[in-house]
C-alpha positions as semicolon CSV with decimal commas, in nm:
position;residue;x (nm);y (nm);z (nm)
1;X;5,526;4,224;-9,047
2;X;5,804;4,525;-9,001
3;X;5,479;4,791;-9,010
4;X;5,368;4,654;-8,669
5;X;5,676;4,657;-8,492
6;X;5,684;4,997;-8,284
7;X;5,868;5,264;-8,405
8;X;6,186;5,428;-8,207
9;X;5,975;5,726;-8,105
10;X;5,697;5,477;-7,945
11;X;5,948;5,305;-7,783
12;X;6,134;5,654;-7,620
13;X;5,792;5,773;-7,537
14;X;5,704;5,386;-7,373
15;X;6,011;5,434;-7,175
16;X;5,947;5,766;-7,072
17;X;5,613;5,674;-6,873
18;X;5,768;5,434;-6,720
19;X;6,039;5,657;-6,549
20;X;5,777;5,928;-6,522
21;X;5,699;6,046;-6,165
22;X;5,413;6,157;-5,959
23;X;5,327;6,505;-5,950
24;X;5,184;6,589;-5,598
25;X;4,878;6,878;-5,601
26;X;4,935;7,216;-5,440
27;X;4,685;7,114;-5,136
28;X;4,872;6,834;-4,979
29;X;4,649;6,785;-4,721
30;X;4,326;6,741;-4,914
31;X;4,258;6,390;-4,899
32;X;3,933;6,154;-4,922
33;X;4,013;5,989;-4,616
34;X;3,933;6,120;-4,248
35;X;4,258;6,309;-4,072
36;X;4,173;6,178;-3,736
37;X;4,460;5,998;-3,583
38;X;4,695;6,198;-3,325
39;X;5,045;6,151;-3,272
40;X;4,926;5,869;-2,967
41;X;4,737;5,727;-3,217
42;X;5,010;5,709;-3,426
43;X;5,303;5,589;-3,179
44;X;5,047;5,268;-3,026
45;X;5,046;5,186;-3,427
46;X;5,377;5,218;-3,459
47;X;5,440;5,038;-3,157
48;X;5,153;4,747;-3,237
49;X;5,327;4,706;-3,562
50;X;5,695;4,608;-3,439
51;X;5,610;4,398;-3,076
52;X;5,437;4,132;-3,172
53;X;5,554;3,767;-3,193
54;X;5,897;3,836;-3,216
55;X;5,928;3,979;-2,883
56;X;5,771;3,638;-2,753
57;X;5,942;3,404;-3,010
58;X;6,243;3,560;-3,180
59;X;6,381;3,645;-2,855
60;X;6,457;3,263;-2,747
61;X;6,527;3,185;-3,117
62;X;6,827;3,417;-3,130
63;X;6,949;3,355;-2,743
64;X;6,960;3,014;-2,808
65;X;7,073;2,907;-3,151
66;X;7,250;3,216;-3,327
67;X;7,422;3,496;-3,016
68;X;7,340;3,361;-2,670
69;X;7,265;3,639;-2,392
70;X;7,475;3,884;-2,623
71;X;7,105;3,886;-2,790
72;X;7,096;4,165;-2,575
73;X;7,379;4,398;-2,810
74;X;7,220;4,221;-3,141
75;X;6,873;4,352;-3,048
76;X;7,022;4,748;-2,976
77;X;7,237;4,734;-3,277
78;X;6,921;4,650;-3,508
79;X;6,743;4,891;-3,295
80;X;6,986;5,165;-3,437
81;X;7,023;5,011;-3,758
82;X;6,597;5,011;-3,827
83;X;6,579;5,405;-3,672
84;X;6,812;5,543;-3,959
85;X;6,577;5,323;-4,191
86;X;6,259;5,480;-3,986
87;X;6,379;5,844;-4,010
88;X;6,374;5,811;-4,380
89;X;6,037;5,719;-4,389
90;X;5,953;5,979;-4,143
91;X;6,097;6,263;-4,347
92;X;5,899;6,133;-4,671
93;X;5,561;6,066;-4,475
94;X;5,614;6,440;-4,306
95;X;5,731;6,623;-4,619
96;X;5,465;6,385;-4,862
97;X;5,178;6,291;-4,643
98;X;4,970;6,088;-4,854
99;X;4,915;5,736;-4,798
100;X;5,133;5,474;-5,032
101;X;5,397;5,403;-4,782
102;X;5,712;5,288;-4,990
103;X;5,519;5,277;-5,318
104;X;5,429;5,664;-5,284
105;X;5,778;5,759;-5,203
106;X;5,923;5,570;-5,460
107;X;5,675;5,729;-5,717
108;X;5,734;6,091;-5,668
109;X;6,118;6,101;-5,651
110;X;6,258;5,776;-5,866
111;X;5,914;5,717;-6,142
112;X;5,654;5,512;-6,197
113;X;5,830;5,180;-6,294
114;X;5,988;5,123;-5,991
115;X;5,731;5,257;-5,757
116;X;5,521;4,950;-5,926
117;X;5,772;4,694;-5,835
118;X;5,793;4,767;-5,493
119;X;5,442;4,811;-5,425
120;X;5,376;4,466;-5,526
121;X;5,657;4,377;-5,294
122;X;5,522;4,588;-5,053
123;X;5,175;4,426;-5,099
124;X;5,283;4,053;-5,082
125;X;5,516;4,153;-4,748
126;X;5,213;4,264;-4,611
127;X;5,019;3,948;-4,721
128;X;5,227;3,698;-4,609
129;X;5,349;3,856;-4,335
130;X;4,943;3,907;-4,164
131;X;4,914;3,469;-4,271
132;X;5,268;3,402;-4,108
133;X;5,164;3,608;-3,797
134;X;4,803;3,464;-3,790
135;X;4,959;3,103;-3,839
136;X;5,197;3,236;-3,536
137;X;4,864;3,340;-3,330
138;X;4,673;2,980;-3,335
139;X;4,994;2,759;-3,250
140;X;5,032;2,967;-2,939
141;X;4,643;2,952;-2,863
142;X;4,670;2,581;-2,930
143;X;4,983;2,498;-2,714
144;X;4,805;2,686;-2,444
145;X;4,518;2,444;-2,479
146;X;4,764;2,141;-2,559
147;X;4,753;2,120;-2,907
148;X;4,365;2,006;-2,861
149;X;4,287;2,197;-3,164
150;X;4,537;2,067;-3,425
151;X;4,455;1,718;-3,294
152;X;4,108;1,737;-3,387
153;X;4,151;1,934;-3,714
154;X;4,411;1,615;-3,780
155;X;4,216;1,342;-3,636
156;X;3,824;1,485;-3,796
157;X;3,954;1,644;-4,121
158;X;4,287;1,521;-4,210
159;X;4,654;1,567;-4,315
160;X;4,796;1,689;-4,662
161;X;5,127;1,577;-4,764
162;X;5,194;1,850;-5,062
163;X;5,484;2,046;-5,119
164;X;5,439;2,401;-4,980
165;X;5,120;2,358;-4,855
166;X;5,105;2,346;-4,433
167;X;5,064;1,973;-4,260
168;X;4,688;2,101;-4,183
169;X;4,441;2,343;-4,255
170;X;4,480;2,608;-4,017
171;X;4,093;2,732;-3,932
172;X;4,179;2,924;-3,623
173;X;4,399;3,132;-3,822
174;X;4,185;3,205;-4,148
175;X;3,894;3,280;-3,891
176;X;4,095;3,564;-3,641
177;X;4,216;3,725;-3,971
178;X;3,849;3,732;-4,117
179;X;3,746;3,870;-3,788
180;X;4,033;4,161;-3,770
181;X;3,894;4,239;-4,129
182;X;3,544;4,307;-3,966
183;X;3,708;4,545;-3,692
184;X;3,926;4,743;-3,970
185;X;3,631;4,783;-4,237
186;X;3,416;4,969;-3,939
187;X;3,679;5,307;-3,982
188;X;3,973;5,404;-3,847
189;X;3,902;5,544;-3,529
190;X;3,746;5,205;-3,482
191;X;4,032;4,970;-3,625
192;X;4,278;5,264;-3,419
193;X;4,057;5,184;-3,032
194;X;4,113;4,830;-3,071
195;X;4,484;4,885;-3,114
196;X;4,502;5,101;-2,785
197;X;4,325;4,788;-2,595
198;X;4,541;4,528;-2,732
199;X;4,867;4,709;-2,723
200;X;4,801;4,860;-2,410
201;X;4,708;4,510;-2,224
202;X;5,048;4,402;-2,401
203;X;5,250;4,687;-2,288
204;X;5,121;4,622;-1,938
205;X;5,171;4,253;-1,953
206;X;5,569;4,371;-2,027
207;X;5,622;4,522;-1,776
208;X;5,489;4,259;-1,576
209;X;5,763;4,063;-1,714
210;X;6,043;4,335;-1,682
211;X;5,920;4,372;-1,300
212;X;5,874;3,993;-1,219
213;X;6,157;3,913;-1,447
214;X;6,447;4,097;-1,263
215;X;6,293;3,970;-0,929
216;X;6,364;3,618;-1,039
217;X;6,700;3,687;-1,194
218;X;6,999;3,466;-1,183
219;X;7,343;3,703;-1,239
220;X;7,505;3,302;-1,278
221;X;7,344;3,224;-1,617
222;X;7,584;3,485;-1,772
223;X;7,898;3,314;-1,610
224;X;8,168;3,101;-1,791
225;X;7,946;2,800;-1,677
226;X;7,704;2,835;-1,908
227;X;7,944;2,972;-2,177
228;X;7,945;3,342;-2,049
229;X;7,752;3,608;-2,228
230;X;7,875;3,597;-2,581
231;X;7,909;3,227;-2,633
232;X;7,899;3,250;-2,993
233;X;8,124;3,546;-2,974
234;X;8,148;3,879;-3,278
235;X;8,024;3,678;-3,568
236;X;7,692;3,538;-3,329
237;X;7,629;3,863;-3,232
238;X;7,649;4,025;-3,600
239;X;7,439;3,745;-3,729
240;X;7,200;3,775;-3,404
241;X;7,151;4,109;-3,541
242;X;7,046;4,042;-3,907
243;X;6,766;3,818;-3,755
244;X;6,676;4,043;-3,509
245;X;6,661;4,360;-3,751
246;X;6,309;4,218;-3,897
247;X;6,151;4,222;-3,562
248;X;6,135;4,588;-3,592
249;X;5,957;4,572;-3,936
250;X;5,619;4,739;-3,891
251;X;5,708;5,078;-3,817
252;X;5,608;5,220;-4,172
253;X;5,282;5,160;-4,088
254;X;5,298;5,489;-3,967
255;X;5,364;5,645;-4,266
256;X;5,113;5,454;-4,468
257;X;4,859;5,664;-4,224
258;X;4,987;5,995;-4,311
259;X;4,727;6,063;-4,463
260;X;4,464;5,989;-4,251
261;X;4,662;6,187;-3,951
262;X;4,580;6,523;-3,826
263;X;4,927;6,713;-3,864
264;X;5,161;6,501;-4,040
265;X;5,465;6,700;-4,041
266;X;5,455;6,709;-3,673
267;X;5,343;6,366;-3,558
268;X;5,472;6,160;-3,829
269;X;5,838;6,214;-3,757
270;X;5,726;6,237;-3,325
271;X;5,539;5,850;-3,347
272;X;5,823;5,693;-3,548
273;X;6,107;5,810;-3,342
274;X;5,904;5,736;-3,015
275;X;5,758;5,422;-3,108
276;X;6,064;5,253;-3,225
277;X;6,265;5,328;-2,879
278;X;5,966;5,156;-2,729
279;X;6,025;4,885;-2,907
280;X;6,399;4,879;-2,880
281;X;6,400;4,938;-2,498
282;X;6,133;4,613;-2,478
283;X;6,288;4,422;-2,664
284;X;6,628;4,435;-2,503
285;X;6,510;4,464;-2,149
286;X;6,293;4,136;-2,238
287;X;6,625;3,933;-2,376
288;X;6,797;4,096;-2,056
289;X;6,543;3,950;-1,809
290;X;6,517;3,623;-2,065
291;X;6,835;3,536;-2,064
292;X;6,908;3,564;-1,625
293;X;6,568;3,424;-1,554
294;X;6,677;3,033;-1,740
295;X;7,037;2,958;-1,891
296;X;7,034;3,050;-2,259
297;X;7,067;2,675;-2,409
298;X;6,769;2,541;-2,209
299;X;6,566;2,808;-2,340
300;X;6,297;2,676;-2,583
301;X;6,209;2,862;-2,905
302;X;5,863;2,890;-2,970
303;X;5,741;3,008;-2,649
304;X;6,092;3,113;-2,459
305;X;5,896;3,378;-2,202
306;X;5,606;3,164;-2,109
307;X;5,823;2,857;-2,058
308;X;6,108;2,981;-1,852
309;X;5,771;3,135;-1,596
310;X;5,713;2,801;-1,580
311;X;6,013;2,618;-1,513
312;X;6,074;2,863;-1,214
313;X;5,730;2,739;-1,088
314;X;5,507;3,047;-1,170
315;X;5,242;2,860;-1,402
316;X;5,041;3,144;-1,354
317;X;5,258;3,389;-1,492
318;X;5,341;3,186;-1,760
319;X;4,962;3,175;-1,860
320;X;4,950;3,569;-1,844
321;X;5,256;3,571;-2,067
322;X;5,099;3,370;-2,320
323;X;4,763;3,545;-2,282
324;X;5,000;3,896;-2,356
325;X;5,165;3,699;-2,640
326;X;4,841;3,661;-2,817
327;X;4,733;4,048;-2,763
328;X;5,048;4,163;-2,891
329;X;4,987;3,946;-3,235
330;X;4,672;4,078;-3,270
331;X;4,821;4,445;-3,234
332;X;5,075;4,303;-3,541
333;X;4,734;4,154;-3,782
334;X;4,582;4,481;-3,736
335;X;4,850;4,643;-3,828
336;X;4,912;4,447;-4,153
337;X;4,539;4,482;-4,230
338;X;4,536;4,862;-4,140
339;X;4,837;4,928;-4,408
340;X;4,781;4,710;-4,713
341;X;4,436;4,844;-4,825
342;X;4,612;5,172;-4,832
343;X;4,907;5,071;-5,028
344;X;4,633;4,896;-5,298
345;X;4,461;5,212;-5,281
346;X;4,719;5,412;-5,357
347;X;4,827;5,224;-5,654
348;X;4,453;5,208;-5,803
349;X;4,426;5,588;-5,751
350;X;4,744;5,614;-5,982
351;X;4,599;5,344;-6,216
352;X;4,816;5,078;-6,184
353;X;4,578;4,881;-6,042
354;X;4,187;4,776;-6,101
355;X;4,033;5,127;-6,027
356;X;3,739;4,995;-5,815
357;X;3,977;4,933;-5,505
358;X;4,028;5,320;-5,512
359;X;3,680;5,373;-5,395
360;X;3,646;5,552;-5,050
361;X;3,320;5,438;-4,839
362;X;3,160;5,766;-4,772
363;X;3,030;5,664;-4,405
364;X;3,364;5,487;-4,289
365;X;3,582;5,673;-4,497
366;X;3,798;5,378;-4,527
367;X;3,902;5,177;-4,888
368;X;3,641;4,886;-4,768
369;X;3,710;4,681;-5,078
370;X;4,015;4,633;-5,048
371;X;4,004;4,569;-4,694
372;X;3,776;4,276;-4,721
373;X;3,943;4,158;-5,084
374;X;4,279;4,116;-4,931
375;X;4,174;4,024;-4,611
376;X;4,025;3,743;-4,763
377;X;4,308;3,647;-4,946
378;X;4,510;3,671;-4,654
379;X;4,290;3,406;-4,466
380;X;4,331;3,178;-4,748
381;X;4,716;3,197;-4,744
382;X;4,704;3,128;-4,333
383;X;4,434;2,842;-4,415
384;X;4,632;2,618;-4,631
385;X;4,990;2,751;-4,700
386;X;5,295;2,651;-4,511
387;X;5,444;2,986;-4,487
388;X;5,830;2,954;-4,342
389;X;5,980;2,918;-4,687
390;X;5,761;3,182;-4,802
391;X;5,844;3,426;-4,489
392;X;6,236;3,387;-4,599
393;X;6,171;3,629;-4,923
394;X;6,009;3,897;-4,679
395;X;6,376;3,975;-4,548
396;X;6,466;4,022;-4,971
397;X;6,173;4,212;-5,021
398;X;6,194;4,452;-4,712
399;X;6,521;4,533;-4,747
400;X;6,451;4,605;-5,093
401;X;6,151;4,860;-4,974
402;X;6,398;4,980;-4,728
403;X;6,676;5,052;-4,990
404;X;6,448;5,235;-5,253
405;X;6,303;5,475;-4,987
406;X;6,672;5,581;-4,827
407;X;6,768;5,655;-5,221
408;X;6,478;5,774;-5,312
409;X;6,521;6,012;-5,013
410;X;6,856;6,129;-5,109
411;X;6,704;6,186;-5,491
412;X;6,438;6,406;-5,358
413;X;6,667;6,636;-5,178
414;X;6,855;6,739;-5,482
415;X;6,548;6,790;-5,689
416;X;6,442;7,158;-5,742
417;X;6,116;7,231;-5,657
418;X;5,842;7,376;-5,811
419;X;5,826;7,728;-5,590
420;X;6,199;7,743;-5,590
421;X;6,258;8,056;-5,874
422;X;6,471;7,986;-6,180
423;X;6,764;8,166;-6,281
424;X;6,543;8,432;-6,485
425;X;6,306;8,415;-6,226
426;X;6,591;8,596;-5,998
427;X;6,683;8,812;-6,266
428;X;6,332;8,996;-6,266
429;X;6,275;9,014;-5,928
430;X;6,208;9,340;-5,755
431;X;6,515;9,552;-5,579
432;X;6,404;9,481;-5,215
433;X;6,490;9,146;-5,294
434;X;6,758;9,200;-5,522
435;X;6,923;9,421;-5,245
436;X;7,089;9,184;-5,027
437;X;7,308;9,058;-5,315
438;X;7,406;9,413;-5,406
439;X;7,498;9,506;-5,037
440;X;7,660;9,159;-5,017
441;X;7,901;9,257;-5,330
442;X;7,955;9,602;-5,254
443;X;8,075;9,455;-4,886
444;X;8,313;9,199;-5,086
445;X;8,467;9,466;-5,280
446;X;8,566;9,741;-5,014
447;X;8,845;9,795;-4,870
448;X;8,863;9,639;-4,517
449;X;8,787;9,891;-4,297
450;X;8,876;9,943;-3,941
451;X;8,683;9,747;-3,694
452;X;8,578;9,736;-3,305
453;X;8,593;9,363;-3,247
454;X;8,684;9,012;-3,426
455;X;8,372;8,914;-3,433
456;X;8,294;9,197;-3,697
457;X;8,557;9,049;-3,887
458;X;8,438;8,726;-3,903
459;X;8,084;8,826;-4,019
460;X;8,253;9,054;-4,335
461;X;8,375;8,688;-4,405
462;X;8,083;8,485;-4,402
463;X;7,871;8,742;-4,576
464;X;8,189;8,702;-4,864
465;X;8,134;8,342;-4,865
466;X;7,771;8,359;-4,887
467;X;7,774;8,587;-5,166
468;X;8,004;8,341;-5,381
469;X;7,875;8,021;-5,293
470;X;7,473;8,068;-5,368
471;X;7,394;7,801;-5,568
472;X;7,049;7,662;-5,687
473;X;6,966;7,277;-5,570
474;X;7,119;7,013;-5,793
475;X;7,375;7,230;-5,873
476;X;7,766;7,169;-5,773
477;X;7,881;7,387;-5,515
478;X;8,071;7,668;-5,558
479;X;8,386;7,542;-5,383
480;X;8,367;7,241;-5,649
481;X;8,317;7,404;-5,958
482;X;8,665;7,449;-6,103
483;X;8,757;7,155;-6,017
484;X;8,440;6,964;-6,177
485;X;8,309;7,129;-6,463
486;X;8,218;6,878;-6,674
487;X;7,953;6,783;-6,449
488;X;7,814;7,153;-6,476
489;X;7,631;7,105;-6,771
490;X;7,420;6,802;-6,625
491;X;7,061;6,829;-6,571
492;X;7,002;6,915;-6,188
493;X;7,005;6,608;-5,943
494;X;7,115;6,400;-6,265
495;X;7,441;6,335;-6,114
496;X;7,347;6,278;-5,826
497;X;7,063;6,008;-5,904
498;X;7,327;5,843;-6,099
499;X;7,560;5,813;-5,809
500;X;7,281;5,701;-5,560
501;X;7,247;5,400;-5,803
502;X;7,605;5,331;-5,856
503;X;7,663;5,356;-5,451
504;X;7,371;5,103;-5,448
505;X;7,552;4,861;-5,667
506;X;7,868;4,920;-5,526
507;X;7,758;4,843;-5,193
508;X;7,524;4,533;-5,293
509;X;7,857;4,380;-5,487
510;X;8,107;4,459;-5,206
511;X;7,841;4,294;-4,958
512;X;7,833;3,980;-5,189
513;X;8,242;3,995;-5,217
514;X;8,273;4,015;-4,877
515;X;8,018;3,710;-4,767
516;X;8,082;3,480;-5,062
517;X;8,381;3,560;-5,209
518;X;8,635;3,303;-5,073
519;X;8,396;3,027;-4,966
520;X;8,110;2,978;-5,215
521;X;8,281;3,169;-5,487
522;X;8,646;3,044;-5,428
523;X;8,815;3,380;-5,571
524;X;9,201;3,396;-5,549
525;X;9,353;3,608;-5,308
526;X;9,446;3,867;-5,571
527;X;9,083;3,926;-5,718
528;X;8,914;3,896;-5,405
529;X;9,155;4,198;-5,273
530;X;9,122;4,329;-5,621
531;X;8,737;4,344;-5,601
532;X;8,711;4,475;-5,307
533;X;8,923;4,795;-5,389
534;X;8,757;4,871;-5,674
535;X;8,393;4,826;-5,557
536;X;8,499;5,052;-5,236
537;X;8,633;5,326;-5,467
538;X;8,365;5,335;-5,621
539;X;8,120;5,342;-5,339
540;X;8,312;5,658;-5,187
541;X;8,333;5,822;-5,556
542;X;7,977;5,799;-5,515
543;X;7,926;5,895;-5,183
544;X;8,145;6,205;-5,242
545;X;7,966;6,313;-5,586
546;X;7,639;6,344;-5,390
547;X;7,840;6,543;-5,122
548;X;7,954;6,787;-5,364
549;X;7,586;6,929;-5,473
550;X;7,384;7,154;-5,311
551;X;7,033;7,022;-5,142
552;X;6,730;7,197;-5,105
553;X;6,753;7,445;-4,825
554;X;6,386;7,586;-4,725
555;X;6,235;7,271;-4,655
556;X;6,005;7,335;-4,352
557;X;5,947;7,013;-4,290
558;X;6,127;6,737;-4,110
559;X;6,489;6,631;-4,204
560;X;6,677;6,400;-4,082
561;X;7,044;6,558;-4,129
562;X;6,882;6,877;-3,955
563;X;6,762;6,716;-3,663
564;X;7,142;6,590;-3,601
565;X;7,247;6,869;-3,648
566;X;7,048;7,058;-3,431
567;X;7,134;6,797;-3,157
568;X;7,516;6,778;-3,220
569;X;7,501;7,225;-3,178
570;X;7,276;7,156;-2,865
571;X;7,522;6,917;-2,737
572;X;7,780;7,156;-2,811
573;X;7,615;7,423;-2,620
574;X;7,572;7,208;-2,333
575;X;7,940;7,160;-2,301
């Protein structure tokens, strides 16, 4: 019995493939799909993706029950809050343009057993998401017909009563998903064309509202009489903003189609940034014009926009609304059903998944198996599931995705690259390039000389610094070194992947401290105070031990901290 237990060299070499990463070829834009879509192609994606039903539904949800016309600050703080998340994925689909989404990003900087955990999370978001969104689709076509459909699926078919499955069968849904699966198994310039009609007749239809919306505005329904505009005051409009954060997921679906995109590193970072202040701007001008249109507590949920065009007497325009509503959830179903037969791809091109779903039709040039596999499994999910308890894990899961890709981001930084030359790799090089060093030293140990300006001055000094604080990425800088040296015989980046998951589990525990510390958990004063010290200290330990080493510097592609501070030195210049 002992001979077939594994020995402790299986078991180091088991764990080693699982916290093995991806090695990317030289030629990161060969690819077996079709680079095709432009950065427009991109940013209507982007945009399709994130305003969908929630600009129609989640609008009057959050007015009315959690923040009240102060829906309008809850909608621009998640607006900020989902761009930092956005940039990171922009940087990794610019600087790793392949198609994986999360999962790929994940793979190549933190290894392979995580990257398989969240692309199964990233693979049932997607999943129930497309049902919940498809469900979403055929109430709105029903109530628009008044209910006429569910009333003869009840009255000819019937009623379940089971736990967790829906009150019905839900045809209309399972049908418009298998139908979006046709479209999207055609190609992707195909799949991409019906996005520009559908999220072009929905951007149109919003500005309708914006337009026709102000016209009829009421400056009263923000008085005191109705409460005034924060009704539910701080703690409404921080809560507003937790709900309203996930109406802005959808914008990775950009970088899932890296790959199939003509110049990544360009448009990538362009469609993300530009599609998700579309989405902010519509979704706060919409809760603007919501919110002075009707008084906040009249406003009803499920169809807020169409309803208060009604109640001011415009039927018509309600009917246009809805008719909008329905084009911009068909803008989110394609998007769902553009982005998860590239994630399954992905992971069957890798092997961790069945290897037939990493076939590429050669005509469409799209992954058509998995297209119609999943798409099929989606409709069954919309058919007979009842998906709201089921849609409250996508805000775990998503914020999960979300996490992994801003530390996996910060990982990859610190990581030395392949073309970056090792410290004998400097020694032997030639003395043209050797020669700026020398010149640099030789300048560092002269005597000061006399000099015409300050200026002069100043540039000896730099040059001095630049000469002593050269340091390789991973490594500690050159400032830090005395001071830390028993952290200079760490691998490079070690330190600083250990402190991205400490600062993780700092933060996750002082978040849980904070929120259920002296109600749920009943903590005395002392240890709730005491808790929160030591999980802070430890979060800014770890925030400053990833400070204090060197990232990699001749990246070419886009960056994130770069592009700040680029526009902090041209806001600088301006003054």
């Amino acid at each position: 019995m002992g001979n077939r237990l594994p020995s402790s060299a299986a078991l180091v070499r088991f764990c080693q493939k699982l916290n093995r990463v991806k090695t990317l070829e030289d030629d990161l834009m060969e690819t077996s799909f079709k680079r095709c879509l432009s950065t427009l192609d991109l940013t209507l994606l982007g945009v399709g993706g994130m305003v969908g039903s929630g600009l129609y539904v989640l609008t009057g949800t959050v007015a009315k029950e959690i923040a009240g016309p102060a829906v309008v600050i809850s909608f621009l703080i998640a607006g900020i809050a989902s761009l930092l998340a956005a940039l990171c994925y922009a940087e990794f689909g610019a600087r790793v343009p392949k198609t994986g989404s999360a999962y790929m990003f994940t793979y190549v900087s933190v290894g392979e057993l995580w990257a398989f955990l969240i692309g199964w999370n990233v693979i049932l978001e997607y999943m129930i998401g497309g049902a919940a969104v498809a469900r979403a689709w055929s109430g709105y076509l029903d109530s628009i017909f008044d209910h006429k459909i569910k009333n003869y699926t009840e009255s000819h078919i019937g009623t379940w009563n089971v736990q967790f499955l829906a009150h019905n069968p839900d045809f209309l849904a399972a049908g418009i998903l298998l139908l979006a699966t046709a479209f999207i198994s055609f190609g992707v310039r195909v799949s991409s064309w019906l996005n520009h009609i559908f999220a072009a007749i929905s951007l149109a239809i919003i500005l309708f509202i914006l337009i026709f919306g102000f016209i009829l505005a009421n400056p009263k329904n923000w008085s005191a009489e109705y409460g005034g505009f924060a009704p539910f005051g701080f703690s409404g409009i921080m809560s507003g903003t937790a709900t309203c954060f996930y109406a802005f997921v959808g914008f990775d679906v950009i970088a899932a189609s890296s790959e199939e995109a003509r110049n990544p590193q360009k448009s990538i970072p362009i469609a993300t940034a530009v599609s998700l202040g579309l989405a902010t701007g519509a979704y706060i001008l919409v809760s603007i014009v919501l919110t002075l249109m009707v008084p906040w507590n009249t406003l009803i949920p499920d169809s807020a926009l169409s309803d208060a065009f009604y109640r001011r007497g415009y039927s018509w325009a309600g009917f246009l609304v809805a008719a909008g509503s329905i084009c911009a959830m068909n803008t989110v179903l394609l998007s769902n059903l553009f982005s998860l037969p590239r994630i399954v791809y992905a992971m069957a091109e890798d092997g961790l998944f069945f290897q037939f779903f990493a076939k590429v039709n050669p005509t469409t040039k799209v992954p058509v198996i998995g297209i119609v596999v999943f798409g099929f499994l989606m409709a069954i999910l919309a058919l007979i599931f009842d998906l709201e308890a089921l849609v409250q894990f996508l805000s775990i899961g998503t914020l999960l995705a979300y996490t992994f890709v801003a530390a996996s981001i910060i990982v990859l930084r610190f990581q030395q690259e392949k073309t970056e030359p090792s410290d004998g790799a400097e020694q032997e090089q030639s003395p043209q390039h050797r020669a700026p060093a020398v010149s640099a030293e030789r300048i560092a140990g002269e005597e000061m000389k006399e000099y015409e300006s300050f200026s002069d001055k100043l540039q000896l000094v730099e040059t001095r610094k630049k000469g002593k604080e050269r340091r390789e990425t991973g490594h500690l800088k050159a400032a830090f070194e005395p001071y830390l040296k028993f952290l200079s015989d760490c691998y490079p980046g070690e330190v600083v992947t250990i402190s991205v998951v400490t600062m993780m589990f700092c933060a996750i525990c002082l978040c849980s401290v904070l929120v259920f510390g002296s109600n749920q958990l009943h903590l005395p004063k002392w240890s709730f105070y005491l808790l929160l010290v030591i999980f802070l200290i430890g979060f800014l330990i770890s925030l400053f031990l990833i400070w204090v080493h060197e990232q990699q510097k001749k990246t070419t592609t886009f960056q994130v901290y770069r592009t700040f501070q680029r526009l902090s030195l041209l806001s600088v210049d301006d003054g």
